[in-house]
XYZ file of C-alpha atoms in Angstrom:
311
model
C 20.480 43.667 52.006
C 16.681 42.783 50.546
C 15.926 39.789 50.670
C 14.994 38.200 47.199
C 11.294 36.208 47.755
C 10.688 33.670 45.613
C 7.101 33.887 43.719
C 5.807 30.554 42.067
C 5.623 31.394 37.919
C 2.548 29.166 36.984
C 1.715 29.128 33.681
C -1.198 27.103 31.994
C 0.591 24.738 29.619
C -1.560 22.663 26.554
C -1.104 19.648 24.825
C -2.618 16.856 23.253
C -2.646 13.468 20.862
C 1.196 12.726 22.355
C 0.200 9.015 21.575
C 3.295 7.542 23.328
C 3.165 4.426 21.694
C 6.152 5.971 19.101
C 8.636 5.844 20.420
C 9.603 8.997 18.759
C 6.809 10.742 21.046
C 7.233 8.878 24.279
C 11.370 10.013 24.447
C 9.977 13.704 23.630
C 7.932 13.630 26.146
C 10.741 12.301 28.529
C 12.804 14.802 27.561
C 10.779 17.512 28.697
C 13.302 19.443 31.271
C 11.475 19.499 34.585
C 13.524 22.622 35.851
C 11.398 24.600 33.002
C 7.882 22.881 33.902
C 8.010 22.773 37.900
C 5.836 25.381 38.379
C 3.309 25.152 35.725
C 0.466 23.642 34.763
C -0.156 20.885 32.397
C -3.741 20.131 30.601
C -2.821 17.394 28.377
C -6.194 16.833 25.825
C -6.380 13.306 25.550
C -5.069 10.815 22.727
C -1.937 9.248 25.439
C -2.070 5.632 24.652
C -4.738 2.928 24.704
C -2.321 0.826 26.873
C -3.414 1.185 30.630
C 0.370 0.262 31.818
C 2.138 2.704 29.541
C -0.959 5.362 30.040
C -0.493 5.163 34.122
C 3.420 5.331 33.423
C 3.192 8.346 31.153
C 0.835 10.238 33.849
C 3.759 9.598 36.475
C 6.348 10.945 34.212
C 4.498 13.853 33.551
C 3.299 14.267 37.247
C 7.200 14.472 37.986
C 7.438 17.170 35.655
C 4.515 19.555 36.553
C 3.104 21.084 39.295
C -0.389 20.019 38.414
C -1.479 17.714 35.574
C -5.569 17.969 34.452
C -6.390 15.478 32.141
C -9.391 13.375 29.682
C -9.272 10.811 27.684
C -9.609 10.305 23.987
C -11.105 8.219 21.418
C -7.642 6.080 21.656
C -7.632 5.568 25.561
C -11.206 3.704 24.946
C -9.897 0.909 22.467
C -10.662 -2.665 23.751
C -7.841 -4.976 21.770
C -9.503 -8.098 23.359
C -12.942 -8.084 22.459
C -13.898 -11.673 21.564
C -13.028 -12.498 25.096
C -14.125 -9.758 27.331
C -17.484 -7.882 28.309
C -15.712 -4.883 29.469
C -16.423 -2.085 27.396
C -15.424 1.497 26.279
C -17.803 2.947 29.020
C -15.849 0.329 31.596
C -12.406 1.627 30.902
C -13.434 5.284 30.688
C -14.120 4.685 34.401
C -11.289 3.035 34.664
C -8.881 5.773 33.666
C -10.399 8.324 35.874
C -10.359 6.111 38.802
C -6.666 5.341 37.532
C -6.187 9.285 37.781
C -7.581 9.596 41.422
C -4.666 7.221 42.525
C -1.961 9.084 40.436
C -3.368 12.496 41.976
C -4.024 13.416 38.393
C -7.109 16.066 37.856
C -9.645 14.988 35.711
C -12.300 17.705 37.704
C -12.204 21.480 38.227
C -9.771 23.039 40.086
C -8.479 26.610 40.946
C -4.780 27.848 40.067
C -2.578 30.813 40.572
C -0.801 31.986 37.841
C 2.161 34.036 36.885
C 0.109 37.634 35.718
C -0.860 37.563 39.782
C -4.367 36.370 39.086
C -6.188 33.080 39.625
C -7.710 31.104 36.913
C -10.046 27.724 36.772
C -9.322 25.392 35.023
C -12.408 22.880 33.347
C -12.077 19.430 31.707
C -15.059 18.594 29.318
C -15.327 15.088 28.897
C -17.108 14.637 25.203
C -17.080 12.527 21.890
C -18.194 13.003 18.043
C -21.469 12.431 16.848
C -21.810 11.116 13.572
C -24.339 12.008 11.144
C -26.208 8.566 11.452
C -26.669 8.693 15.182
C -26.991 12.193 15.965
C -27.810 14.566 13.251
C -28.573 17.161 15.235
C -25.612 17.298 17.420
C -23.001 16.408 14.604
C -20.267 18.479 12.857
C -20.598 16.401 9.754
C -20.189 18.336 6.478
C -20.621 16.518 3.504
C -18.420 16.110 1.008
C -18.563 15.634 -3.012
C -15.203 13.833 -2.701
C -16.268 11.692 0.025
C -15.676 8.010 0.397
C -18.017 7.038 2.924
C -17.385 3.807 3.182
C -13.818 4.080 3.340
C -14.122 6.445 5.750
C -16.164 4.284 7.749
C -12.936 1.093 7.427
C -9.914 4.109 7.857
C -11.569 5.467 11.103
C -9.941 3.077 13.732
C -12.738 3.218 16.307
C -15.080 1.684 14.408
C -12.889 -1.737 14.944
C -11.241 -1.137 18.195
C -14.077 0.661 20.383
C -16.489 -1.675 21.937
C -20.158 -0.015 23.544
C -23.081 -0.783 25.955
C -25.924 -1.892 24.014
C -28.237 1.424 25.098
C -25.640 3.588 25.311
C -27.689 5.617 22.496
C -25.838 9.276 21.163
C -22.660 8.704 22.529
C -21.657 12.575 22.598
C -25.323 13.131 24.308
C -23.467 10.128 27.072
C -19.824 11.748 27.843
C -21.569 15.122 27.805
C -23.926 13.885 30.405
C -20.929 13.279 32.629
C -20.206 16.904 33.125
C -22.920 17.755 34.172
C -21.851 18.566 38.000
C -19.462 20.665 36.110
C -21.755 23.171 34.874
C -23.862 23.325 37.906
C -20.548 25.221 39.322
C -19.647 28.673 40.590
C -16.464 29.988 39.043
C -14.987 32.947 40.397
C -11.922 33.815 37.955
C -11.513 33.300 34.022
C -12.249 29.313 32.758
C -9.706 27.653 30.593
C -11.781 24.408 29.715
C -10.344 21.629 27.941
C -11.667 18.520 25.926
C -10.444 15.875 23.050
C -12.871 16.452 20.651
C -13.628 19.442 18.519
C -16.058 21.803 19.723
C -17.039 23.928 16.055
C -17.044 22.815 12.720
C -15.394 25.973 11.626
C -12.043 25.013 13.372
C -11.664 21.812 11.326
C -11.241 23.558 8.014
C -7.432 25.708 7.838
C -7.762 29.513 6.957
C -4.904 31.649 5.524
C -3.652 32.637 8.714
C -3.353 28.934 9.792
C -1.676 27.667 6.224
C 1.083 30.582 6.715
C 1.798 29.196 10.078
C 2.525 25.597 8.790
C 4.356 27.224 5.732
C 6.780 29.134 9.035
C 7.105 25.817 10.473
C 8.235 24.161 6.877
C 10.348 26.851 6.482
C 12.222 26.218 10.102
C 12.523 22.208 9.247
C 14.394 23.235 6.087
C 11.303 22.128 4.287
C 9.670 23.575 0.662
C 6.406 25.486 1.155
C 3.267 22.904 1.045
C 0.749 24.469 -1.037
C -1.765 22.364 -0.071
C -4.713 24.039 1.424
C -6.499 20.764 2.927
C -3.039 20.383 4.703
C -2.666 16.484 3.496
C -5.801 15.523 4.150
C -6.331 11.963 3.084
C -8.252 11.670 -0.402
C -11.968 10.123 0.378
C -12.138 10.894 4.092
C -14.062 13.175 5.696
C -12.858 13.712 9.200
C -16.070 16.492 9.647
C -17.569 12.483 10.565
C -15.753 11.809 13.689
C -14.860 15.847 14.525
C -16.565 16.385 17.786
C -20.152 17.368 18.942
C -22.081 20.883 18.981
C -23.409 19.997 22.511
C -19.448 20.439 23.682
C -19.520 24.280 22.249
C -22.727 24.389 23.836
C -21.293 23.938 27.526
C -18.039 26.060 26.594
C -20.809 29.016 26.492
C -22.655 27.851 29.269
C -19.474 28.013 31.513
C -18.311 31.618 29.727
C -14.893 30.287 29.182
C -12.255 32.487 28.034
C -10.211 29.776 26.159
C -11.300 26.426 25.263
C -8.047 23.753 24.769
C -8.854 20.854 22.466
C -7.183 18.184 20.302
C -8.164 15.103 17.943
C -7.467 16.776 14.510
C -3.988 16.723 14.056
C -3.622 19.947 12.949
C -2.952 22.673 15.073
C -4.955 26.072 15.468
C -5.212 29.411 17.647
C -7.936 31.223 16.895
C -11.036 33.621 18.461
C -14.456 32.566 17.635
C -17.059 35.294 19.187
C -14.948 36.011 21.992
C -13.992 32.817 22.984
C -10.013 31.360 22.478
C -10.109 28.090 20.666
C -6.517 26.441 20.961
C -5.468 23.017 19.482
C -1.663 22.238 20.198
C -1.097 18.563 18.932
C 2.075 16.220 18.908
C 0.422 13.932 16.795
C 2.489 11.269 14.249
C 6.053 11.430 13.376
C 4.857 12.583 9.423
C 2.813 15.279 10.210
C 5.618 16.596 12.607
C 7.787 16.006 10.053
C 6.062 17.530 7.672
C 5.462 21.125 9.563
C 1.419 20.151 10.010
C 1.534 20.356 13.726
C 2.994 23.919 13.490
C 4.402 25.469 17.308
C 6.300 22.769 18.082
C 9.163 24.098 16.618
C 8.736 27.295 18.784
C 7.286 25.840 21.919
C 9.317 22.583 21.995
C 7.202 21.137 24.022
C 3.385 22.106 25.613
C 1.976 25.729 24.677
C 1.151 28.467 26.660
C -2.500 29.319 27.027
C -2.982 31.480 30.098
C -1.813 33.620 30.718
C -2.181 34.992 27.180
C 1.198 35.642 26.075
């Protein structure tokens, strides 16, 4: 009789904005079967919590789950709640995290994996942020809008209130890109999947035709009338293109050569190939949007998204 060898199945799995502090989202994530995830690979994209206990409780689940969990933070993992009463700032608790990852066994650094198509693949977290027009023009995605509100944009977007910075921090996407800067002195030997929170191309923010059938699929399997709505609810007088992401963070995807780029922040999910590279964005995001079909693959997926090897 052969003998039937076991071969590990690893998969690269993608997912981001789970923000955990709905409750709706945290049991999700709970509920993710472990029998199905064992072997595979998580990169979760940022947007967890801002809460350090619930954060460091949500990496063990997860680590329980998965053979390997890579991580970065967010925009939300950087609020400070206490400000009038503390020094400790966004910079501070970024540090924080990752030293909280190093003690979970969480990888917030390049690292090798075998997956299930036999090969090997790298795997790259980008640490980044959003420029905004009025501190760095140049690297910005900002496109401006006839129907903007700017100053309700500037009292909707949450970080403006809850983040607190370093006097001379300066550009602060200029900053977190700074900090991978080991990273792309590196030698990779097998196709990069690199990760970050932030949006790495204006042209991924706006939906196309392909992306508006693929909520209207989703809709359709939540029992729900077709949306017609091309912005995809966008909220009248704000112009995310503000607080998108960087160009500096496209910038090092093409430096490193990666062959798919994971990334989250929007809220809106996308799967597309932008001169040869893979740009996937597989959010949770709030109980409305997935509710209303915006966060389309979660219906199929149930659960993180396959990104290598390409299915």
């Amino acid at each position: 009789m052969n003998r039937v060898v076991s071969r590990a199945m690893t998969r690269i799995l993608a997912i981001s904005d789970i923000h955990v502090d709905y409750q709706n989202n945290l049991k999700w994530v709970e509920s993710w079967p472990r029998e199905r995830y064992m072997e595979d690979v998580l990169l979760l994209a940022g947007d967890v919590t801002d809460k350090l206990p619930l954060l460091e409780s949500t990496l063990k689940t997860l680590l329980g789950k998965f053979q390997k969990v890579f991580y970065v933070p967010g925009n939300h993992e950087l609020w400070i709640r206490d400000k009038k009463t503390t020094k400790f700032t966004s910079v501070d608790k970024f540090h924080q995290i990752l030293e909280l990852c190093g003690s979970l066994g969480v990888l917030t650094k390049p690292d090798k994996v075998r997956t299930s198509d036999g090969g090997e693949a790298w795997v790259v977290p980008l640490f980044s942020w959003y420029a905004t027009p009025e501190e760095d023009a140049e690297d910005s995605l900002y496109f401006s809008s006839n129907t903007e509100d700017a100053d309700k944009s500037h009292l909707m977007w949450m970080d403006n209130h809850m983040c607190s910075w370093p006097e001379d921090i300066g550009s602060r996407s200029q900053f977190f890109a700074s900090q991978n800067e080991d990273v792309m002195k590196g030698t990779y030997d097998a196709p990069i999947i690199s990760f970050s929170h932030f949006v790495p191309r204006l042209d991924l923010v706006a939906a196309t035709e392909e992306d508006n059938k693929m909520v209207e699929d989703e809709r359709k399997t939540l029992g729900l009338p077709p949306l017609n709505d091309k912005k995809q609810g966008a909220t009248v007088g704000f112009n995310f293109t503000r607080y998108a992401g960087c160009k500096r963070l496209d910038t090092q995807i093409r430096t490193l050569g990666s062959a798919v780029h994971v990334y989250g922040h929007q809220h809106r999910n996308r799967d597309r190939v932008v001169d040869g590279v893979r740009y996937v964005s597989h959010c949770l995001g709030y109980h409305r949007e997935q509710q209303n079909g915006l966060t389309w693959g979660l219906q199929h997926w149930e659960g993180p998204k396959q990104v290598w090897p390409p299915t």
